[in-house]
Coordinates of N, CA, C and O in Angstrom, one line a residue:
X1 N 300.7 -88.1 54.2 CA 301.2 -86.8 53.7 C 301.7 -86.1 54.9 O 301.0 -85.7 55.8
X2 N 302.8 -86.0 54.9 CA 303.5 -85.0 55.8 C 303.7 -83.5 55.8 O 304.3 -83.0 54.8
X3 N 303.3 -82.8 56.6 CA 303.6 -81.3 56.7 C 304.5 -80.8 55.7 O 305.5 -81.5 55.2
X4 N 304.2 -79.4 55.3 CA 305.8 -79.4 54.4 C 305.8 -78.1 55.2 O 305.1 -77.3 55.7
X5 N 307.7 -78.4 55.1 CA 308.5 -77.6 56.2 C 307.9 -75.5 55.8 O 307.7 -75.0 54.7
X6 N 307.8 -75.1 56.6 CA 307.8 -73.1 56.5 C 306.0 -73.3 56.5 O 305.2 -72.4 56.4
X7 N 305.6 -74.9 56.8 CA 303.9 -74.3 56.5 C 302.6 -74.9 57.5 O 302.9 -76.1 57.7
X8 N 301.7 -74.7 57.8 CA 301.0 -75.1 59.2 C 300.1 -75.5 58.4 O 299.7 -75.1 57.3
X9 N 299.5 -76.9 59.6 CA 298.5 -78.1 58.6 C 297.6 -77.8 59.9 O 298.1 -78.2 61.0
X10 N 296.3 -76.9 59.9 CA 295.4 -77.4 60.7 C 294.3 -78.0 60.7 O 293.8 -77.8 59.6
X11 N 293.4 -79.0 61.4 CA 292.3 -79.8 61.0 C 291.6 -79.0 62.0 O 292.1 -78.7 63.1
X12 N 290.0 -78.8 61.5 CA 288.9 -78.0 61.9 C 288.0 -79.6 61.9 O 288.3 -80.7 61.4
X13 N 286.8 -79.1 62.7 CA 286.2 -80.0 63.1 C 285.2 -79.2 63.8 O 285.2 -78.6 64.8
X14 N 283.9 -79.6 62.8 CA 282.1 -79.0 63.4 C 281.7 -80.5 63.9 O 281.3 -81.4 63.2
X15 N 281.9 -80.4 65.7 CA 281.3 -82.1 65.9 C 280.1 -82.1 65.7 O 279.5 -81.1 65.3
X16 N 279.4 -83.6 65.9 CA 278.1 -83.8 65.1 C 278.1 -85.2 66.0 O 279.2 -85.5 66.4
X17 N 276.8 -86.2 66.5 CA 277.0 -87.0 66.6 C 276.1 -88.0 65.7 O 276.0 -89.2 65.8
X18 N 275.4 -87.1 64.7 CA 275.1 -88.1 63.4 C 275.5 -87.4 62.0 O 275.2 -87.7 60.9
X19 N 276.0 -86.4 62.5 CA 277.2 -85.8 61.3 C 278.1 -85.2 61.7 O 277.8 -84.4 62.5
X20 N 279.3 -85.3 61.5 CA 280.5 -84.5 61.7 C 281.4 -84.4 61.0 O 282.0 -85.3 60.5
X21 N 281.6 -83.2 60.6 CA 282.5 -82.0 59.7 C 284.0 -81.7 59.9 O 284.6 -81.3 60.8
X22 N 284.5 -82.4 58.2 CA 286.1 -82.1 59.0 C 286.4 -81.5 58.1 O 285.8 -81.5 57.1
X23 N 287.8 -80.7 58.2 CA 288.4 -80.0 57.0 C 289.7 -79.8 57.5 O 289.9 -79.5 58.7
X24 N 290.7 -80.0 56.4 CA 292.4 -79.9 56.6 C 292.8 -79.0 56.0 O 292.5 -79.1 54.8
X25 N 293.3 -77.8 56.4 CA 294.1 -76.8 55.4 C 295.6 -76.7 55.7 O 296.1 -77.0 56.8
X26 N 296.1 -76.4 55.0 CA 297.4 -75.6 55.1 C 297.6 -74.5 54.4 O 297.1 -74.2 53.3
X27 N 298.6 -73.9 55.4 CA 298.9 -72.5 55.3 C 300.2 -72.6 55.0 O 301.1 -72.9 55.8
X28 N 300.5 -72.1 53.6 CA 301.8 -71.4 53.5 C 302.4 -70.1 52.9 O 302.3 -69.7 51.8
X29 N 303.1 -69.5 53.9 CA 302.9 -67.8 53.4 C 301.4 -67.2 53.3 O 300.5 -67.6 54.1
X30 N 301.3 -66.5 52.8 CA 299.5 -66.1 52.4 C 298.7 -66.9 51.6 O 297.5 -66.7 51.4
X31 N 299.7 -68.7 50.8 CA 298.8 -69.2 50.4 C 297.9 -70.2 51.4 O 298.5 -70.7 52.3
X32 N 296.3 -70.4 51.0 CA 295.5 -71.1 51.5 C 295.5 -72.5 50.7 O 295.4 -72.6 49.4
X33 N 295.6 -73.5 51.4 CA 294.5 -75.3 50.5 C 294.4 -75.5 51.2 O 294.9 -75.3 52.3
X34 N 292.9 -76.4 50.6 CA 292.0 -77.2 51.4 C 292.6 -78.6 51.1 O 292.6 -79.1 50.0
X35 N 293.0 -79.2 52.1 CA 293.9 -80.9 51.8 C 292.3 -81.7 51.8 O 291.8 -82.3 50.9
X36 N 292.0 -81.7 52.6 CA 290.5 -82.2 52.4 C 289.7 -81.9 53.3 O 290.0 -81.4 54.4
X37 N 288.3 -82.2 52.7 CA 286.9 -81.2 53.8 C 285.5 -82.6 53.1 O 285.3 -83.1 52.0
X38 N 285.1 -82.6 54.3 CA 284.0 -84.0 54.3 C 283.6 -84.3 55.5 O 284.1 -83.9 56.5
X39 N 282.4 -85.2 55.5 CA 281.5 -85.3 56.6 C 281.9 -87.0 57.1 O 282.3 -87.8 56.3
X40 N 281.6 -87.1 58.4 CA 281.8 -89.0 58.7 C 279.6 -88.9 59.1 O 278.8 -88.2 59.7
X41 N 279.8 -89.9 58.6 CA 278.0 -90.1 58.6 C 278.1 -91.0 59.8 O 279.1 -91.7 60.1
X42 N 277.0 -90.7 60.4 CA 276.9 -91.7 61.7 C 275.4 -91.9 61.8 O 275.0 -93.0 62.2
X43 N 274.5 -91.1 61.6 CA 273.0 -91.7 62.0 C 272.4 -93.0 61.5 O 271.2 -93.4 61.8
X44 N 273.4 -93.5 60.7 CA 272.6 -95.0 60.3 C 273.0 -96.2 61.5 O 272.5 -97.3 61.5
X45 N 274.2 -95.6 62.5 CA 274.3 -96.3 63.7 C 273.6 -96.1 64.8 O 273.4 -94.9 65.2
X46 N 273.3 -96.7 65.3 CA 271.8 -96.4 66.9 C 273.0 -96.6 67.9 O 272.8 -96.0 69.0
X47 N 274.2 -97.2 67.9 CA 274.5 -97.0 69.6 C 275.5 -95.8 69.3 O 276.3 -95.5 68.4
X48 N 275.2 -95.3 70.5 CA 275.5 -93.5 71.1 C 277.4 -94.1 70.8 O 278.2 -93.5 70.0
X49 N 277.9 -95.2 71.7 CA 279.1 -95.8 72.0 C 279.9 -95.7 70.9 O 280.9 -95.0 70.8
X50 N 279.3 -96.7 70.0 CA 279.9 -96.9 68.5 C 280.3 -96.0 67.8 O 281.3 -96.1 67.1
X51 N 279.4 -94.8 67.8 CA 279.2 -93.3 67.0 C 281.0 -93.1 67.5 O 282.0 -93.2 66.8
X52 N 281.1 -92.7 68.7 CA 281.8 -92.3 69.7 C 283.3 -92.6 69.3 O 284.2 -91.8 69.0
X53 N 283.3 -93.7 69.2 CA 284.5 -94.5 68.9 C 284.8 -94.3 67.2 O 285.8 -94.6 66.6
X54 N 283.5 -93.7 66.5 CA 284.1 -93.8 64.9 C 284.4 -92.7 64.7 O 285.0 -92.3 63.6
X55 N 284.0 -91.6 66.0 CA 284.6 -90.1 65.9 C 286.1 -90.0 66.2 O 286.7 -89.0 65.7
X56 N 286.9 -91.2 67.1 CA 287.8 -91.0 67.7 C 288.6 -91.6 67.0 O 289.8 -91.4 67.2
X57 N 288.1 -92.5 66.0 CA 289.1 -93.2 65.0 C 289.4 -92.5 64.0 O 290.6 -92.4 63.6
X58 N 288.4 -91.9 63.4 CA 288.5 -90.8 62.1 C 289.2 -89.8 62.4 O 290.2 -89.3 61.8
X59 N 288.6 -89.2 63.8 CA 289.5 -87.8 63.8 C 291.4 -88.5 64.4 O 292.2 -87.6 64.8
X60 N 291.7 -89.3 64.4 CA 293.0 -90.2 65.0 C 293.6 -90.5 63.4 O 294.7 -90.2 62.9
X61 N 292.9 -90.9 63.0 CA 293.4 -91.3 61.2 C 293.6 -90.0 60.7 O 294.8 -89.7 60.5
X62 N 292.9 -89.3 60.4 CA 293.3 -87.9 59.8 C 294.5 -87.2 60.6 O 295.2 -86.4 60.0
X63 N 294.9 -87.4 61.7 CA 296.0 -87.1 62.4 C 297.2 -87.6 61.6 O 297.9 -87.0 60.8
X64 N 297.1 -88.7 61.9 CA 297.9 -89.7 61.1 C 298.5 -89.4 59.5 O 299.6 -89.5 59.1
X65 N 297.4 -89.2 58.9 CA 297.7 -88.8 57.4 C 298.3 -87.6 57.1 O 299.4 -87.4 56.7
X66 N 297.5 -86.7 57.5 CA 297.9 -85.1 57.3 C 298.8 -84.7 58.7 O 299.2 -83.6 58.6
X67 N 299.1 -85.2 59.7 CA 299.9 -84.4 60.6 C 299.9 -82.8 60.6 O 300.6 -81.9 60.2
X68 N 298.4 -82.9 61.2 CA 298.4 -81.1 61.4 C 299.2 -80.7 63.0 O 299.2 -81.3 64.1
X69 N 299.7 -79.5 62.7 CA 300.2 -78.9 64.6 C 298.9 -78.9 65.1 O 298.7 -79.7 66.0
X70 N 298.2 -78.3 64.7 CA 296.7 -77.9 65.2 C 295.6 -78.1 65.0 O 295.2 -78.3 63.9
X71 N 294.9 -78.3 66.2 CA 293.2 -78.8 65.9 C 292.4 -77.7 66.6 O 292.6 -77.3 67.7
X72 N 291.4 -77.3 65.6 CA 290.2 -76.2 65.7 C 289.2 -76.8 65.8 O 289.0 -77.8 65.1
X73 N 288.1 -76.3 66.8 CA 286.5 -77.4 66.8 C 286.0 -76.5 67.4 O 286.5 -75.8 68.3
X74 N 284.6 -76.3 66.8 CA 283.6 -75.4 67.1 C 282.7 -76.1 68.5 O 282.0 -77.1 68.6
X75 N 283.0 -74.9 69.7 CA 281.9 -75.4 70.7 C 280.8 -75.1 70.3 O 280.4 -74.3 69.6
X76 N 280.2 -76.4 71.2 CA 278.6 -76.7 71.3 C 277.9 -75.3 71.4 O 278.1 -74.5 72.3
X77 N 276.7 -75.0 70.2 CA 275.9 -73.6 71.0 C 275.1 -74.4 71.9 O 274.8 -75.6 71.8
X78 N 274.8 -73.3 73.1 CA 274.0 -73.5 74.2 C 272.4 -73.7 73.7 O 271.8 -72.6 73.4
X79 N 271.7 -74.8 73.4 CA 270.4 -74.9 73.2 C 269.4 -75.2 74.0 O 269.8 -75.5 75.1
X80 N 268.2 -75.3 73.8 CA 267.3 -76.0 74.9 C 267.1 -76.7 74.7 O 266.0 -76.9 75.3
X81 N 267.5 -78.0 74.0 CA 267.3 -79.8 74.6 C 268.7 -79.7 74.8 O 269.6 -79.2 74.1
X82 N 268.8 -80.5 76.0 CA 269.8 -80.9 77.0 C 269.8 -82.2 76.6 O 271.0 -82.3 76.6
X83 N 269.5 -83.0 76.3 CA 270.2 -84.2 75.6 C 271.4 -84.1 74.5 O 272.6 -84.3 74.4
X84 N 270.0 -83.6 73.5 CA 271.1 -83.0 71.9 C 272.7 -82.3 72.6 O 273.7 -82.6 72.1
X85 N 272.6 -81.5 73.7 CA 273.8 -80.8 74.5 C 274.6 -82.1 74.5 O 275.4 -82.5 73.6
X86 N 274.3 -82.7 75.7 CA 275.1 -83.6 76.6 C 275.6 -84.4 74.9 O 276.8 -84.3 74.5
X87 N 274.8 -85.0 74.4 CA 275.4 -86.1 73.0 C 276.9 -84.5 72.1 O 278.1 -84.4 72.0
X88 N 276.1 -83.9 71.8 CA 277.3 -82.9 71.1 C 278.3 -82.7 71.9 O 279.4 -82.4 71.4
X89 N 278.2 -82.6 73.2 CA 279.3 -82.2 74.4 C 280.7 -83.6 74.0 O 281.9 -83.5 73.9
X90 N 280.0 -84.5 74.0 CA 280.7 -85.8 74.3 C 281.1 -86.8 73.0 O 281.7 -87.9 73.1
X91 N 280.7 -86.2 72.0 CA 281.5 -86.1 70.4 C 282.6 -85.1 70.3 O 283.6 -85.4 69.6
X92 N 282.4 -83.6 71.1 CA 283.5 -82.9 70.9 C 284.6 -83.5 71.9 O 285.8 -83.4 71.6
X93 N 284.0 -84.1 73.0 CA 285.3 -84.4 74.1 C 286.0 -85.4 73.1 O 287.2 -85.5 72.9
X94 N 284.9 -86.1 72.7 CA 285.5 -87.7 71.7 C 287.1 -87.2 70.7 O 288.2 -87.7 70.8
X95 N 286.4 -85.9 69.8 CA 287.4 -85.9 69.0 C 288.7 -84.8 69.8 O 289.8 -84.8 69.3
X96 N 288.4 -84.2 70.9 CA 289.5 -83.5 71.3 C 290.2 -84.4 72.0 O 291.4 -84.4 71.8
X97 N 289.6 -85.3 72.7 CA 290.8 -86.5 73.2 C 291.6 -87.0 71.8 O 292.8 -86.7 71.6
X98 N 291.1 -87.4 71.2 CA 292.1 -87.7 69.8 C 293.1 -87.2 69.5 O 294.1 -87.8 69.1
X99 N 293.0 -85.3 69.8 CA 294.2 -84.8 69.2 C 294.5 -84.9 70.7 O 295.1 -86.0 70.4
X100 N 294.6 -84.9 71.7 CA 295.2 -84.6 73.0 C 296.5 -85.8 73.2 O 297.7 -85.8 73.6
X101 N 295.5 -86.8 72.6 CA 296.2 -87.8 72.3 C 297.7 -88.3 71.5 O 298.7 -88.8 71.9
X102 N 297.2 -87.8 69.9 CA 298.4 -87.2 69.4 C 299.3 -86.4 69.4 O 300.1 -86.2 68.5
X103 N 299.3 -85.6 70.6 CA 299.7 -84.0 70.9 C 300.0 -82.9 70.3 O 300.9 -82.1 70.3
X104 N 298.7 -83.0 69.7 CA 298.3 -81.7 68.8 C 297.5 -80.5 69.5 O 296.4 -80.6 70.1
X105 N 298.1 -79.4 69.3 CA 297.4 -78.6 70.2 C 296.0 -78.2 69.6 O 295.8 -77.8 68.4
X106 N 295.2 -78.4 70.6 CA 293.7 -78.3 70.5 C 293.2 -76.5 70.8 O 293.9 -75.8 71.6
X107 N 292.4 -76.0 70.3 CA 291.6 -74.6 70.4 C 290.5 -74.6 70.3 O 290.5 -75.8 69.9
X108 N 289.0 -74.2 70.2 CA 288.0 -74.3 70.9 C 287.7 -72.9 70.4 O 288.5 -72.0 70.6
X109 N 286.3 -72.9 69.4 CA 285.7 -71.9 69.0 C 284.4 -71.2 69.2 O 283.7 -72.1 68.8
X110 N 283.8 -70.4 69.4 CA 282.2 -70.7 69.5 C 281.8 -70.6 68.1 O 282.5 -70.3 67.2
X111 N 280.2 -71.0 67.8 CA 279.8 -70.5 66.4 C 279.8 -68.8 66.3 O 280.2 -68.1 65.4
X112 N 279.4 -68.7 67.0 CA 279.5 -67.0 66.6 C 280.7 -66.7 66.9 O 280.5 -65.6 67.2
X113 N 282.0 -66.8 67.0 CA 283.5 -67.2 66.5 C 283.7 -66.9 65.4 O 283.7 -65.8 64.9
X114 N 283.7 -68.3 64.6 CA 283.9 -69.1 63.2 C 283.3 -68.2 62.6 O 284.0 -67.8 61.7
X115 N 282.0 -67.6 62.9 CA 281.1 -66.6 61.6 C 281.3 -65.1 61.8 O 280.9 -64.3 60.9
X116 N 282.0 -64.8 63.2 CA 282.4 -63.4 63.2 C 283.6 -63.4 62.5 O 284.1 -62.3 62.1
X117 N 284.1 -64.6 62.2 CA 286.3 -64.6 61.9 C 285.8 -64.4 60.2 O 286.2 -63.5 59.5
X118 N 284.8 -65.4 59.8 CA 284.9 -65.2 58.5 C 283.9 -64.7 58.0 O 283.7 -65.4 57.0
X119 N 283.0 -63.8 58.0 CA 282.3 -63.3 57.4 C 282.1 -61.6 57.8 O 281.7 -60.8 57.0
X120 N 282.3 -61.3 59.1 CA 282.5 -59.7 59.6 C 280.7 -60.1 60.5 O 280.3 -59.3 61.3
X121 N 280.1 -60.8 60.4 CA 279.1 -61.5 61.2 C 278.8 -62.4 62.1 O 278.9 -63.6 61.9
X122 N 278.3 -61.8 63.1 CA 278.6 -63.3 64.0 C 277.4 -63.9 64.3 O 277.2 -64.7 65.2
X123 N 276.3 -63.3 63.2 CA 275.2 -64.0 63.3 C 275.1 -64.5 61.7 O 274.2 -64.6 61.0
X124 N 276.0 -64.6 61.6 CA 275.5 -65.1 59.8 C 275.1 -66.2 59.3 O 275.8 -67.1 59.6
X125 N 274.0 -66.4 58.5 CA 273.7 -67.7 57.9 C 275.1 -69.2 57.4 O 276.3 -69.1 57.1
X126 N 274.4 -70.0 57.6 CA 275.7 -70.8 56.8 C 275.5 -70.5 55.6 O 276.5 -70.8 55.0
X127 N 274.7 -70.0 54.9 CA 274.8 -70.1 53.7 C 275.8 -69.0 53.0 O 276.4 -69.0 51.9
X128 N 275.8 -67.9 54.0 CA 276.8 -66.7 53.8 C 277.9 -67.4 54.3 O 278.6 -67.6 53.3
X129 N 278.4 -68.0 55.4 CA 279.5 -68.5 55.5 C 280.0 -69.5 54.1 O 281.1 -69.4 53.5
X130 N 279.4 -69.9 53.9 CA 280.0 -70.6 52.6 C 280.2 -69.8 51.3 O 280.9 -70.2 50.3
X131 N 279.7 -68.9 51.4 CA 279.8 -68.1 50.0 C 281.0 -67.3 50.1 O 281.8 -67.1 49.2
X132 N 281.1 -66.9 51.6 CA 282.9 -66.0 51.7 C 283.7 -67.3 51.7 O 284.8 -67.1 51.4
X133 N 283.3 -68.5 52.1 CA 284.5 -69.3 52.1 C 284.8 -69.6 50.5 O 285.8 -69.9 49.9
X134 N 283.6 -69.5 50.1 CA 284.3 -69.9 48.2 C 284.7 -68.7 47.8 O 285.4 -68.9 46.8
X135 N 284.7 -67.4 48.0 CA 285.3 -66.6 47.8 C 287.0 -66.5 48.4 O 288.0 -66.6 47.7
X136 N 286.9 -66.3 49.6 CA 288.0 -66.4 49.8 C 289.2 -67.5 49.4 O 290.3 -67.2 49.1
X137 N 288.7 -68.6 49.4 CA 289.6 -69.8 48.9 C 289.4 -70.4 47.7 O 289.8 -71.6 47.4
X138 N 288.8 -69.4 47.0 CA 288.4 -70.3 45.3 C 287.9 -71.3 45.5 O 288.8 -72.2 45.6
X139 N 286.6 -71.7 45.6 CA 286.5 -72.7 45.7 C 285.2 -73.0 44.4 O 284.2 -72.2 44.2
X140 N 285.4 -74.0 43.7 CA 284.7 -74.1 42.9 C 283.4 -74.9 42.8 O 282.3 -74.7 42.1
X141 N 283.7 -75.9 43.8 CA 282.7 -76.6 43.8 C 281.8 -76.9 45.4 O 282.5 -77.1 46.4
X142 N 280.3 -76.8 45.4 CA 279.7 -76.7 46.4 C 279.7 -78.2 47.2 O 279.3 -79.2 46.6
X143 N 280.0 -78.2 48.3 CA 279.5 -79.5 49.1 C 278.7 -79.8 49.1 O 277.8 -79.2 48.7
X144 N 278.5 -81.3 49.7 CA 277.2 -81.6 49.7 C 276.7 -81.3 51.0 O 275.5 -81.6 51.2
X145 N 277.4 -80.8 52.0 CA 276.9 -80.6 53.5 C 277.6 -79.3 54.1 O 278.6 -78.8 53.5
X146 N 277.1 -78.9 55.0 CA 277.1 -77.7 55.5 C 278.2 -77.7 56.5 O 278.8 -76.8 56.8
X147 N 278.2 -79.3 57.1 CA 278.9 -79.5 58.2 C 280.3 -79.4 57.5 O 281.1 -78.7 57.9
X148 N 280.5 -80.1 56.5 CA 282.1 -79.7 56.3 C 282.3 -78.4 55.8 O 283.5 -78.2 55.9
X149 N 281.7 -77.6 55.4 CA 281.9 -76.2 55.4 C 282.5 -75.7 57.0 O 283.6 -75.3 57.3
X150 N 281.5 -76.0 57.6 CA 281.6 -75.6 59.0 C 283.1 -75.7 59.7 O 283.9 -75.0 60.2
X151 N 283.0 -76.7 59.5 CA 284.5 -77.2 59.7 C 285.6 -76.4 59.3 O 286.6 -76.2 60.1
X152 N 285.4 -75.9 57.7 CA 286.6 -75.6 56.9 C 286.3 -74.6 58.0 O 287.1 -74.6 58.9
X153 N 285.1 -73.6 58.0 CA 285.3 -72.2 58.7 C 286.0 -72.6 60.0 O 287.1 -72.1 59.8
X154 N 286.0 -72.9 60.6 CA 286.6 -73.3 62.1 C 288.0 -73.2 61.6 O 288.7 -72.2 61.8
X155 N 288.4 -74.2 60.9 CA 290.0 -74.1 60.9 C 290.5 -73.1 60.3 O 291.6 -72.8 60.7
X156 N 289.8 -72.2 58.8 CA 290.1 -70.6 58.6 C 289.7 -69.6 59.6 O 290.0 -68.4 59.5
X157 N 289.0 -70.0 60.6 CA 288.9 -69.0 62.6 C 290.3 -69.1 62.6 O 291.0 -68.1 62.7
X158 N 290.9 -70.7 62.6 CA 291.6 -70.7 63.6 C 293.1 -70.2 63.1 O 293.9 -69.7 63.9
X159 N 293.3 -70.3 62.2 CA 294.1 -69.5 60.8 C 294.0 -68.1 61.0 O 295.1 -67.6 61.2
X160 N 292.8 -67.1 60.9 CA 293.1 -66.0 61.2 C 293.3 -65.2 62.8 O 293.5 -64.0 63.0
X161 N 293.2 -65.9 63.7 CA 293.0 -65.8 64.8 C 294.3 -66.4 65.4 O 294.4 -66.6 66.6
X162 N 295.1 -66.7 64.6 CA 296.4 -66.6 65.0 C 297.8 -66.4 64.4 O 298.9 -66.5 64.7
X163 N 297.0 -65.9 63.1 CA 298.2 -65.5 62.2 C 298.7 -64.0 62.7 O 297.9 -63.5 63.6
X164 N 299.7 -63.4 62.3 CA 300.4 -62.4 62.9 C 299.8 -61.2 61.9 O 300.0 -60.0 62.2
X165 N 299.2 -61.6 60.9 CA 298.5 -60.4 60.0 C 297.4 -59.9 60.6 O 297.1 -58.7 60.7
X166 N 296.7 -61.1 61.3 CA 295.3 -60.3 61.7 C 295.1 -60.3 63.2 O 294.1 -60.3 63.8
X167 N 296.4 -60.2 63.9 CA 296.5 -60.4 65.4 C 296.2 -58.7 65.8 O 296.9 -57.7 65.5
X168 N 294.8 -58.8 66.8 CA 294.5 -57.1 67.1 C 294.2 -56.3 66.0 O 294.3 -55.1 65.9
X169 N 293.5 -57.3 65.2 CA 292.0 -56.3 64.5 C 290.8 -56.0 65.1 O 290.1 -55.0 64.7
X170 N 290.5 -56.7 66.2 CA 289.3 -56.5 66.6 C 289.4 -55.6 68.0 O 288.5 -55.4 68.8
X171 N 291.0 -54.8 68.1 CA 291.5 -53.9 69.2 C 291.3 -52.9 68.2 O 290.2 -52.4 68.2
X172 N 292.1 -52.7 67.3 CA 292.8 -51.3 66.5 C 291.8 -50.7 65.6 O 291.5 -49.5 65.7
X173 N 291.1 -51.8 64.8 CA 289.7 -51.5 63.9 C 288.5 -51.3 64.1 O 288.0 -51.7 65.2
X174 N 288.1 -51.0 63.4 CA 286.3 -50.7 63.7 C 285.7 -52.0 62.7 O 284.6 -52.4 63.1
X175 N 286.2 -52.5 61.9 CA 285.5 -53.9 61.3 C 286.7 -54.1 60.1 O 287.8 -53.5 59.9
X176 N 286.0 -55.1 59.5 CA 287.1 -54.9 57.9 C 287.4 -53.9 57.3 O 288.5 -53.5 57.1
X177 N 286.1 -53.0 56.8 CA 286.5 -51.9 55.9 C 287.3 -51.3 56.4 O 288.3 -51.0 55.8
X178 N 287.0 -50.8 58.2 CA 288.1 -50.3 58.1 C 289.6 -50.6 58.3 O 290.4 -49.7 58.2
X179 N 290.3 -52.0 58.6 CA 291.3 -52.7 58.2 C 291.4 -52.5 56.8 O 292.3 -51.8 56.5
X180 N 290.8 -53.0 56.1 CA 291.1 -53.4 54.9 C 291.6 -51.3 54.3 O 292.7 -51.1 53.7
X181 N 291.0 -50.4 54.6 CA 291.0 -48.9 54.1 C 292.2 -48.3 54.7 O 292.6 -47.2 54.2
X182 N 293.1 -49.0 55.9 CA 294.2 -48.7 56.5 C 295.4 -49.8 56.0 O 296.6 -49.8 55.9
X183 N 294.7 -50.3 55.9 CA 295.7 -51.5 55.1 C 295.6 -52.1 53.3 O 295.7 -53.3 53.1
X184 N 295.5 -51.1 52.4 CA 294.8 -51.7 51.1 C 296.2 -52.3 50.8 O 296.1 -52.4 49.6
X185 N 297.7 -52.8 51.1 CA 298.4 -53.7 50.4 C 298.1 -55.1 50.8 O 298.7 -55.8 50.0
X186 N 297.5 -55.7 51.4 CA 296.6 -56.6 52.2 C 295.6 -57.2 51.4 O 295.2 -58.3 51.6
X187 N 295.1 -56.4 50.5 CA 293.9 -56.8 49.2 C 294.7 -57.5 48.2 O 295.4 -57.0 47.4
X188 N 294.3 -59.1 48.6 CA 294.5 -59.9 47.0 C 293.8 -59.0 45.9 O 292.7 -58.6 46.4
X189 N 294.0 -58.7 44.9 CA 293.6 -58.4 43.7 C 293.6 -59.8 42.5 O 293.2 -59.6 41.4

């Protein structure tokens, strides 16, 4: 599936190194789709290596199919096991070499990012993040994983965080309401 011309294909990506979260949207005009959003399973493989390489093949195939301009991926939160770190550090390099590779420009989010872009929270549950994402994008039916949620949010971060609608809301505004109260032609109805 090739891009269609006037409209931007980005792939989001919550790395994982025994799950990892992808999601393809495009953007055309103000409309939103989800081309697809799904997890690549990996904990039934024990070598760290192999995982590694099925990150770099999947996120390289999806390149391939959907030809997004852009790749969104949520950085690692800072935790206290330093392994779990170093393994998530080196699944995100995994899949950012991918796009680096196909020369797709890569961007880099934190979680409190992804959940301030879409929900007005930047501590918010996934479970709120998913509930504005089915709001916002109609979505009817629930995943079976959180990680591809995650993902979709990453690439709707990365969608609003560079579209020209919402560039210097977080200069001009005090939050949504008040965007949204200075701006009501802006409200899908």
């Amino acid at each position: 599936m090739a891009a269609i011309k006037n409209s931007t294909v980005i792939l989001g990506i919550d790395p994982g190194t025994v799950i990892m979260g992808y999601a393809i949207i495009e953007v055309k005009g103000n409309d939103i789709s989800i081309l697809t959003m799904d997890v690549l399973k990996l904990g039934a493989i024990k070598d760290i290596y192999e995982r590694l390489e099925m990150i770099h093949t999947k996120v390289h195939s999806l390149i391939v199919q959907y030809k997004p301009q852009t790749f969104a991926i949520e950085a690692p939160f800072f935790g206290k096991n330093v392994q779990s770190m170093l393994k998530l550090g080196r699944a995100q390099g995994v899949a950012i070499a991918a796009a680096m590779q196909s020369k797709v420009l890569v961007t880099e989010y934190s979680p409190k990012k992804v959940k301030q872009s879409i929900t007005g929270n930047g501590n918010a549950a996934k479970e709120q993040v998913w509930h504005m994402l089915e709001r916002v994008l109609n979505i009817q039916e629930a995943p079976k994983y959180f990680d591809a949620t995650d993902a979709l949010a990453v690439a709707l971060c990365h969608h609003y965080q560079t579209s020209s609608a919402l560039k210097g809301v977080s200069k001009g505004f005090k939050g949504w309401d008040d965007f949204l109260s200075k701006n009501p032609e802006r409200v899908k109805k």
